Short mmCIF file of C-alpha atoms and ligand atoms in Angstrom, two decimals:
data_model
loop_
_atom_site.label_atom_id
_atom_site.label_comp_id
_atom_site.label_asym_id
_atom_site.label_seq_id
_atom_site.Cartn_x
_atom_site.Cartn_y
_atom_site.Cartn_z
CA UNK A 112 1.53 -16.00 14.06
CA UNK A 113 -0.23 -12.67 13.38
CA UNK A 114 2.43 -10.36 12.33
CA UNK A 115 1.89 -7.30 10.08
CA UNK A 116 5.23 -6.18 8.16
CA UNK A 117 6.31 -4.27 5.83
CA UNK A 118 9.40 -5.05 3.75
CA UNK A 119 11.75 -2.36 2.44
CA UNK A 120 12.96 -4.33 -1.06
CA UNK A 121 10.24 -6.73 -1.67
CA UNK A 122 10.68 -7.79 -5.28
CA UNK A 123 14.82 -8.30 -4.75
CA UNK A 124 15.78 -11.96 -3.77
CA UNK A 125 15.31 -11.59 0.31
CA UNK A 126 11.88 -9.39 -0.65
CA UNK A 127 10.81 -12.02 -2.32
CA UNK A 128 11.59 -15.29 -0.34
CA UNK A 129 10.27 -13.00 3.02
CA UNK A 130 6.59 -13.01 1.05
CA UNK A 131 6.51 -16.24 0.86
CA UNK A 132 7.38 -17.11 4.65
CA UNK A 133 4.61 -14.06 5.21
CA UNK A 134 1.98 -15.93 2.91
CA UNK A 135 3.29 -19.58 4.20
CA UNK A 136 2.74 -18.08 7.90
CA UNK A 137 -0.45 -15.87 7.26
CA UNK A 138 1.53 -12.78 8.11
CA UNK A 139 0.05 -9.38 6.76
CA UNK A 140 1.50 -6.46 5.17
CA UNK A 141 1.86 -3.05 5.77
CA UNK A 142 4.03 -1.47 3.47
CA UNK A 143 6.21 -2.55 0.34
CA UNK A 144 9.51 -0.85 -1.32
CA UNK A 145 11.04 -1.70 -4.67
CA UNK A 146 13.62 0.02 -6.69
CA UNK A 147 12.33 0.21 -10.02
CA UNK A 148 10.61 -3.07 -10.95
CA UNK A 149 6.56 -1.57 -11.19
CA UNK A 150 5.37 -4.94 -13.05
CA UNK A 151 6.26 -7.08 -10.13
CA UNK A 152 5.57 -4.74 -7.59
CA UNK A 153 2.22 -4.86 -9.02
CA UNK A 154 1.43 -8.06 -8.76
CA UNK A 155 2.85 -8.24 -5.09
CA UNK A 156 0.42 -5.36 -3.93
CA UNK A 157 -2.38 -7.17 -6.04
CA UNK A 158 -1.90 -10.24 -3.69
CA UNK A 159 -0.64 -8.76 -0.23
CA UNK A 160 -2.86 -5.66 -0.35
CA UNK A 161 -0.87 -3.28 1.63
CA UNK A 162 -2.07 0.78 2.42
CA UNK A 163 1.40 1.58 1.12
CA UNK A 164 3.63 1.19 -2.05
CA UNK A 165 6.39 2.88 -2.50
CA UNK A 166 9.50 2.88 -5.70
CA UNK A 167 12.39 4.50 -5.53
CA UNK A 168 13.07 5.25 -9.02
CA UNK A 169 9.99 7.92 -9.44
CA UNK A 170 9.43 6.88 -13.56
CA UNK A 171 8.34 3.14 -11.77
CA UNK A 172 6.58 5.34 -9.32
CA UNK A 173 4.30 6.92 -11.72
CA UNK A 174 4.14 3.59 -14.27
CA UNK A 175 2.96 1.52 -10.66
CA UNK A 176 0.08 4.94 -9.88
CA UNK A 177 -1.53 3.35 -13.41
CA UNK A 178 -1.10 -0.39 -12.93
CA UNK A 179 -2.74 0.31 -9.65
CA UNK A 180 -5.46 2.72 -10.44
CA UNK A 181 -8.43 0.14 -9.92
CA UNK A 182 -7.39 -0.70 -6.14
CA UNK A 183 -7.15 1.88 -2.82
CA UNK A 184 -3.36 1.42 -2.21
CA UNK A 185 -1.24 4.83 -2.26
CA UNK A 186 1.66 5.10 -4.07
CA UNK A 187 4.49 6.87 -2.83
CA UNK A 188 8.18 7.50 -4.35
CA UNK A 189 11.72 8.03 -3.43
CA UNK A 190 13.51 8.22 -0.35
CA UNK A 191 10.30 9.78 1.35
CA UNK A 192 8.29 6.91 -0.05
CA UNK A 193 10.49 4.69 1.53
CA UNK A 194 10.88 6.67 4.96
CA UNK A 195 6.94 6.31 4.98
CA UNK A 196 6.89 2.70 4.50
CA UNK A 197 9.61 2.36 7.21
CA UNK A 198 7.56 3.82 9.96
CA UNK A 199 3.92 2.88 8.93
CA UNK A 200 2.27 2.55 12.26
CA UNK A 201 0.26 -0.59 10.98
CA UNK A 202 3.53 -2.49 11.15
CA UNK A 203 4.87 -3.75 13.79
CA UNK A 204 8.29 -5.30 11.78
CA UNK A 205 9.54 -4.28 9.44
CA UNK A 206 11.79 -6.63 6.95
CA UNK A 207 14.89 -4.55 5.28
CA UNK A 208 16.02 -6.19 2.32
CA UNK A 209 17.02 -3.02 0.86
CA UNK A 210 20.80 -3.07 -0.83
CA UNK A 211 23.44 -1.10 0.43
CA UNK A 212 23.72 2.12 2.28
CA UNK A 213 20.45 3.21 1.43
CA UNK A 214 18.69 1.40 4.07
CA UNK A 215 20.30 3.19 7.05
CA UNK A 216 17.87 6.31 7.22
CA UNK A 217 14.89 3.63 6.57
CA UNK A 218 15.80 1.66 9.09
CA UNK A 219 16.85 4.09 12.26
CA UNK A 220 13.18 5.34 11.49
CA UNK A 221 11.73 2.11 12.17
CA UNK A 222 13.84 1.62 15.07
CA UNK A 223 12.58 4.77 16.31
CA UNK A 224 8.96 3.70 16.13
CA UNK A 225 10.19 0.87 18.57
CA UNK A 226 9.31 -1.58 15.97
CA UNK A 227 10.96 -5.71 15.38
CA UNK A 228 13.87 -5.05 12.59
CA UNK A 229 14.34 -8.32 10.57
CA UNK A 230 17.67 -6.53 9.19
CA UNK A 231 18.74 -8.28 5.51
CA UNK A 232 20.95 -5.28 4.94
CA UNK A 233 24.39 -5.70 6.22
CA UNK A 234 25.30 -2.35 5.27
CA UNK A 235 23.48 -0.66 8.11
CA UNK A 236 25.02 -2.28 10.35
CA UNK A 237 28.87 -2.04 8.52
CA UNK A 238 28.49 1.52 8.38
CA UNK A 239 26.44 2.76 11.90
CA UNK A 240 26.74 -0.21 13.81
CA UNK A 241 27.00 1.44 17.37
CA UNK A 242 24.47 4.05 16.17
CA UNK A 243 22.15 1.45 15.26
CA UNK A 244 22.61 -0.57 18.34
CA UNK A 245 22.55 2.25 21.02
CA UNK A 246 19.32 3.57 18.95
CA UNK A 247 17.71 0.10 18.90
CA UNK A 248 18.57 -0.02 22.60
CA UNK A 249 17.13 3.06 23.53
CA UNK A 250 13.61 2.46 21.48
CA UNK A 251 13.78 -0.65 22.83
CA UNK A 252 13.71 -2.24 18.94
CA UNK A 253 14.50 -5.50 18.29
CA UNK A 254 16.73 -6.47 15.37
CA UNK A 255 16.75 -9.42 14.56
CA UNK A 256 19.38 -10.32 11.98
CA UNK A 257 17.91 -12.67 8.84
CA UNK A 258 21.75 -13.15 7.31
CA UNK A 259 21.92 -16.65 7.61
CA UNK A 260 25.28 -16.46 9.41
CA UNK A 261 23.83 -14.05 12.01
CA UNK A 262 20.98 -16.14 12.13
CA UNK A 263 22.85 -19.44 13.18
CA UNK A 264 24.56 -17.31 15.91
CA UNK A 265 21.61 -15.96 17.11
CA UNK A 266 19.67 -19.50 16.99
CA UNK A 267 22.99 -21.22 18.79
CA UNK A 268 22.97 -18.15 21.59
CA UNK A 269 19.04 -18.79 22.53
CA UNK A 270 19.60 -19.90 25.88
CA UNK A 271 22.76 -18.61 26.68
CA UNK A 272 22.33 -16.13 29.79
CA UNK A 273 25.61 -14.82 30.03
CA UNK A 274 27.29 -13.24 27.04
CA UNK A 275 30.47 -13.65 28.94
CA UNK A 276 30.17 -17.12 28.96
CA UNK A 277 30.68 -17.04 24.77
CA UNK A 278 34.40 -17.84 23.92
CA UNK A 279 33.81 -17.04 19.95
CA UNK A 280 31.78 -16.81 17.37
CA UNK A 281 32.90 -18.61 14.39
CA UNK A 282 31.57 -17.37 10.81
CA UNK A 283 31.12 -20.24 8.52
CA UNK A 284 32.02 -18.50 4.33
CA UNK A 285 31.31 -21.23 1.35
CA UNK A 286 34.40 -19.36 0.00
CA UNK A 287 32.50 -18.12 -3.35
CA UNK A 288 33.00 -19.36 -6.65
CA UNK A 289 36.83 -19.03 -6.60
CA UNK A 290 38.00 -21.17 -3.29
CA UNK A 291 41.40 -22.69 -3.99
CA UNK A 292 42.31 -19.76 -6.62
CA UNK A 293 45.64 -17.89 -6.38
CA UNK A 294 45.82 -14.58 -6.22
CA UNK A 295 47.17 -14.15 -10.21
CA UNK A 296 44.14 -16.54 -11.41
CA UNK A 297 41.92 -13.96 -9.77
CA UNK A 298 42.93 -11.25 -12.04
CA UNK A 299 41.73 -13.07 -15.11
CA UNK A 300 38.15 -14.54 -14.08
CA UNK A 301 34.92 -12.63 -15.33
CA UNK A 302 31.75 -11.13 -14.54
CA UNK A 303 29.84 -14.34 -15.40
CA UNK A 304 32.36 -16.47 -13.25
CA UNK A 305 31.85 -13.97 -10.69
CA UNK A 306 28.44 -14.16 -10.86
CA UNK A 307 28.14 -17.87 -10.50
CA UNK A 308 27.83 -18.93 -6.44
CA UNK A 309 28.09 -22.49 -6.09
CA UNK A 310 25.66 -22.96 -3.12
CA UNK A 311 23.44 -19.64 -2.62
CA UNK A 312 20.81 -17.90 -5.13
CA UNK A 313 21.27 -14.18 -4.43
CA UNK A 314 21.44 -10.81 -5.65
CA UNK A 315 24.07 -9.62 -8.25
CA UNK A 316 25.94 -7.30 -5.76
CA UNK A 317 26.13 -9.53 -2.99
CA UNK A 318 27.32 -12.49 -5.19
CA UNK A 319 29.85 -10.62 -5.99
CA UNK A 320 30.73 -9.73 -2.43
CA UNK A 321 31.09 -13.70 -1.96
CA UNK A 322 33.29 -13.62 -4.78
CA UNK A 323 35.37 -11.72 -3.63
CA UNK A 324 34.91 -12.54 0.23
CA UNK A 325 34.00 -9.17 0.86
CA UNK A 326 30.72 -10.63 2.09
CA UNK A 327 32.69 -12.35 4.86
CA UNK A 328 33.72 -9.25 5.57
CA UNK A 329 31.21 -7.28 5.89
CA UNK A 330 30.02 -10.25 8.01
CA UNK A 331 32.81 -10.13 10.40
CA UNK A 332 31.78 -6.26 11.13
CA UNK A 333 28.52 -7.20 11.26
CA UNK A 334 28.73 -10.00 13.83
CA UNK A 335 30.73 -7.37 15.65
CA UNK A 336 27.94 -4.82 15.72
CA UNK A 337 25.18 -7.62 16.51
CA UNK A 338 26.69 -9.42 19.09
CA UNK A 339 28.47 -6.59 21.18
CA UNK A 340 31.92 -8.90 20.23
CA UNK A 341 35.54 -7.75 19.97
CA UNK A 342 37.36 -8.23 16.44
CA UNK A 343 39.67 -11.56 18.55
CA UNK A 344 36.45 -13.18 19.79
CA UNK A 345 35.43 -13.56 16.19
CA UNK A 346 36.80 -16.17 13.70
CA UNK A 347 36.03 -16.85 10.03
CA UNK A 348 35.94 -20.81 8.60
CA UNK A 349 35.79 -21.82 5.14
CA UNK A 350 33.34 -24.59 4.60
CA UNK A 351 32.42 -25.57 1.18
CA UNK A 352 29.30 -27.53 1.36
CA UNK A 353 26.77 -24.29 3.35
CA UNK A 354 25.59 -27.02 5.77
CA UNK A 355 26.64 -25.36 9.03
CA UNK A 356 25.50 -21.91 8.99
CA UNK A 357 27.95 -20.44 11.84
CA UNK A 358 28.68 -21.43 15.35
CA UNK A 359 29.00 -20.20 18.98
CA UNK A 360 32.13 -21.74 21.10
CA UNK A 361 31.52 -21.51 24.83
CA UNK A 362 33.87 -21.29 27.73
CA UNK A 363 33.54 -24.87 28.48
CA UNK A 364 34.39 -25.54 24.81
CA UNK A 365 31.39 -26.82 23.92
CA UNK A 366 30.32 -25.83 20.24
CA UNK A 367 26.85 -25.04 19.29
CA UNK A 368 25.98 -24.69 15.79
CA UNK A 369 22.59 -24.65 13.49
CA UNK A 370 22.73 -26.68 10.61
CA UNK A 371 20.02 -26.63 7.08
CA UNK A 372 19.77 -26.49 3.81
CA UNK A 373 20.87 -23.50 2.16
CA UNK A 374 17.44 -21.70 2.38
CA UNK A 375 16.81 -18.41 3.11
CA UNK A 376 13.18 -18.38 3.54
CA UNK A 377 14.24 -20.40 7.28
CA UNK A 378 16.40 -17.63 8.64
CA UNK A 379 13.84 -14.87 7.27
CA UNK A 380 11.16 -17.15 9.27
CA UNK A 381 12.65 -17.26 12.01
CA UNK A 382 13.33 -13.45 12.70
CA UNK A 383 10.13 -12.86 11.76
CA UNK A 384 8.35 -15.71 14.67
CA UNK A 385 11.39 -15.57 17.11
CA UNK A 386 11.05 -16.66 20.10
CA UNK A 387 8.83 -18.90 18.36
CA UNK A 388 9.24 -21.47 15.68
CA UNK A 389 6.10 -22.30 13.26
CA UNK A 390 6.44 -24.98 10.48
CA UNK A 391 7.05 -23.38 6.99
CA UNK A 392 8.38 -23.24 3.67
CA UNK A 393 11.77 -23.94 3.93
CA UNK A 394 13.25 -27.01 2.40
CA UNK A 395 14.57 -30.00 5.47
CA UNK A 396 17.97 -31.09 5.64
CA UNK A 397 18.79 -34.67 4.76
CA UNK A 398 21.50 -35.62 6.56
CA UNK A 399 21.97 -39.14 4.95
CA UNK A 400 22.44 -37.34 1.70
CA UNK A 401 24.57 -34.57 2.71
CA UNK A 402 28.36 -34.82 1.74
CA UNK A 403 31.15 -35.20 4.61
CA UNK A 404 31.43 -31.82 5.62
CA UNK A 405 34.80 -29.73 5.67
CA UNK A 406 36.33 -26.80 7.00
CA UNK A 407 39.44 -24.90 6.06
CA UNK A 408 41.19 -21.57 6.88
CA UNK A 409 39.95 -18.55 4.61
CA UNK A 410 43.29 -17.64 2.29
CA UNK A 411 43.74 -14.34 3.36
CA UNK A 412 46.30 -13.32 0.56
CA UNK A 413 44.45 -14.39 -2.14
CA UNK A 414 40.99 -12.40 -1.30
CA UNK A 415 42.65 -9.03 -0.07
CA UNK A 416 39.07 -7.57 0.49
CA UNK A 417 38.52 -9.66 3.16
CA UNK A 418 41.62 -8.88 5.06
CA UNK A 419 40.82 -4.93 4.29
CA UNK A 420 37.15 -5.41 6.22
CA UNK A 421 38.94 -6.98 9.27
CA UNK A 422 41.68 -4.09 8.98
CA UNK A 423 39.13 -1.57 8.96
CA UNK A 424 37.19 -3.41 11.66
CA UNK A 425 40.10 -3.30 14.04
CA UNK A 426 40.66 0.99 13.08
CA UNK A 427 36.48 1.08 13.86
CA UNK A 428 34.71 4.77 13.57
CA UNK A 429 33.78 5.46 10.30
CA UNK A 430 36.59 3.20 8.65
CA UNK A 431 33.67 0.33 8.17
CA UNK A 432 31.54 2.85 6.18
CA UNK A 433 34.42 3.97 3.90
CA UNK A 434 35.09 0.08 2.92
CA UNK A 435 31.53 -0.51 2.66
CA UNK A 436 31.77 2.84 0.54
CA UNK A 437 34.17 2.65 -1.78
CA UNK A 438 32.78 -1.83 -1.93
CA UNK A 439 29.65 -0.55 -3.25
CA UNK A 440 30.68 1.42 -6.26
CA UNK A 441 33.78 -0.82 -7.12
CA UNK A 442 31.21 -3.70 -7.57
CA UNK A 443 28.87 -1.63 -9.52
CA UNK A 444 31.89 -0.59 -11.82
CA UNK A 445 32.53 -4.41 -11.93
CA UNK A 446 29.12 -5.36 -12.67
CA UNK A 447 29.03 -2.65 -15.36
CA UNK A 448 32.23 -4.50 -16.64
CA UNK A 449 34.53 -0.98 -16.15
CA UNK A 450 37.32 -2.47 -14.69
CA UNK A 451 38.57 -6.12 -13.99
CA UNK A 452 38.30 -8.35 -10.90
CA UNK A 453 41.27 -7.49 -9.07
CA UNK A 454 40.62 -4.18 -9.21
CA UNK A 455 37.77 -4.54 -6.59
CA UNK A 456 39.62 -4.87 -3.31
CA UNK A 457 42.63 -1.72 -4.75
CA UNK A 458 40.08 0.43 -4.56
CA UNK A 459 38.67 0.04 -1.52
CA UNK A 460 42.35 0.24 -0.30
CA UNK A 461 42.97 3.41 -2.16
CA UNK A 462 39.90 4.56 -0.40
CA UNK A 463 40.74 3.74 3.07
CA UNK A 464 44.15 5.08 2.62
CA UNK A 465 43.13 8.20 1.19
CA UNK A 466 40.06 9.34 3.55
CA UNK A 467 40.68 9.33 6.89
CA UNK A 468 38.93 7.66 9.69
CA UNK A 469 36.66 9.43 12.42
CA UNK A 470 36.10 7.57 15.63
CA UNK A 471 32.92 7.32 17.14
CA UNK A 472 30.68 9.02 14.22
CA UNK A 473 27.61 10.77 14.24
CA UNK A 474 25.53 10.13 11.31
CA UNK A 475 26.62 13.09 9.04
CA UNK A 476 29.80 11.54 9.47
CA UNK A 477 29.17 8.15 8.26
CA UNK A 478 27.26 9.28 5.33
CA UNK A 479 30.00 12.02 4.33
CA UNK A 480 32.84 9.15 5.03
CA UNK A 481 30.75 7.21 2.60
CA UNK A 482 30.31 9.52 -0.28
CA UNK A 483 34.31 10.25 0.53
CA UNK A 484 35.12 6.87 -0.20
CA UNK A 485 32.66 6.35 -3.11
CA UNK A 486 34.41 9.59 -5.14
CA UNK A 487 37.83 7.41 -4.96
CA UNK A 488 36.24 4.11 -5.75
CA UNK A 489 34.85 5.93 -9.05
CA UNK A 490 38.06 7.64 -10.05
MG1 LIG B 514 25.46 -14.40 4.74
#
């Protein structure tokens, strides 16, 4: 499979995993993005050899410029840098594992260059998801979602020919580290509880989006976006054990689901050789040693966050973006240990409340509804 990527995020969890399917699959790259982390990024240039590296943070910009002084590959830095790496013409995907909001720009360039998205950034698609799509559409862009919900969905849909023929999609959630807690044994658990998943390895913010449920969320609007799906054709199931990574029920009732080990590197893979599959890295599923599995209804009091995002995904226009928002920078207060649990999911209430919805946004108005939200999650 001779693909040449680039991958906007490369030394974060997804970044990481998506080099090794790349290496694993002899898959090239173009371009790589990191926030701030020069030492790794330096030894991922030093083994993928792209033309282009780029760091947000412009300190790990310049630090990187040294490490890399002996080789040819450019350095670039900031938003730009990242805008470059986005729409290098050597790639033709691009992988975006950036987090949060900042991916949007990066991504409708890439889209724009009529290049495959393997899109690991749920935000982009919370906040501009009919953008995105009618862009993608036009440009005639693939995107290819590497969430391993989206992923199942999109594996169980191969083959369907008529999206009408889809009943629902059901959204499998593990239910985080908190499943079966009330609502007042939430308000005492901590960061490091927080920060413990029981089933997935993943970034800091978006563990705590699973803690929360926020994740599912965000998921929900997501699935939405992808799949061209009203809010009532979409259901959310708890099951505890990751096994079944979503499903598709069809008009006839039958149920199609993929199944596997809670990898990422196989959903990555797969948007990356779709329609294809290749052998690779990801670990097999026993089923002999896999417990019973079980499935349970979400409890919607107890994780308010998630009933906010399906709220806000019924009100639609730029109500997604000021959840997504005002999400963003209550987790990074949480993470910073500013203010407790509970306190997540109030203020991205108070923010939806208090700044008023557009409908059907242009992208000033997404980003503005955004930094709207954020100024009330930070008060
Ligand atoms: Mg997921």
């Amino acid at each position: 499979m001779s693909r040449c990527v680039s991958v906007l995020g490369s030394t974060g969890s997804i970044g990481r995993q998506s080099l090794e399917v790349m290496a694993a699959c002899g898959m090239t790259a173009a371009a790589l993005t990191a926030n701030r982390d020069a030492a790794r990024m330096e030894g991922q240039v030093r083994a993928f050899r792209p033309k282009l590296a780029a760091m947000m943070d412009p300190a790990a910009a310049a630090d990187l410029r040294l490490r890399l002084a002996d080789t040819s590959v450019r350095v670039a830095e900031g938003m730009e840098g990242l805008m470059e790496a986005a729409s290098l013409p050597e790639a033709d995907t691009v992988i975006t594992a950036v987090m949060g909001i900042v991916g949007l720009r990066p991504t409708l360039a890439a889209i724009r260059q009529g290049k495959r998205i393997a899109l690991a950034n749920k935000e982009t698609l919370v906040c501009a998801g009919e953008l995105v799509m009618e862009e993608a559409a036009r440009w005639g862009a693939e995107i290819i979602p590497v969430d391993s919900e989206h992923s199942a969905i999109f594996q169980s849909l191969q083959g369907c020919r008529d999206r009408g023929e889809v009943k629902r999609l059901i959204l499998t959630a593990s239910g985080g580290p908190f499943f079966g807690y009330t609502r007042e044994q939430l308000v005492h658990v901590t960061l490091s509880q927080a920060l413990k998943h029981p089933n997935w390895s993943m970034g800091a913010k978006i563990t705590i989006d699973s803690a929360t449920l926020m994740n599912k969320g965000l998921e929900f609007i997501e699935a939405m976006r992808l799949y061209h799906m009203p809010p009532e054709k979409i259901s959310i199931v708890i099951h505890r054990e990751s096994i079944v990574h979503s499903l598709v029920e069809y008009c006839d009732n039958a149920m199609i689901a993929q199944l596997g080990t809670a990898d990422m590197r196989l959903p990555i893979q797969y948007a990356l050789t779709w329609p294809e599959r290749t052998a690779g890295p990801a670990r097999a599923l026993d089923l002999l040693s896999c417990p019973p599995l079980t499935f349970a209804q979400p409890d919607y009091g107890a994780f308010p966050c998630l009933s906010l995002a399906l709220s806000a995904a019924r009100t639609g226009g730029t109500a997604t973006a000021i959840l997504n928002g005002a999400n963003e920078a209550a987790v990074a207060r949480f993470l910073a240990e500013e203010i407790p649990f509970g306190r997540i999911a109030e203020l991205v209430e108070r923010a939806l409340e208090q700044v008023p919805a557009v409908p059907s946004p242009t992208l000033e108005d997404i980003l503005a509804a955004d930094e709207a939200a954020r100024a009330v999650a930070m008060k």
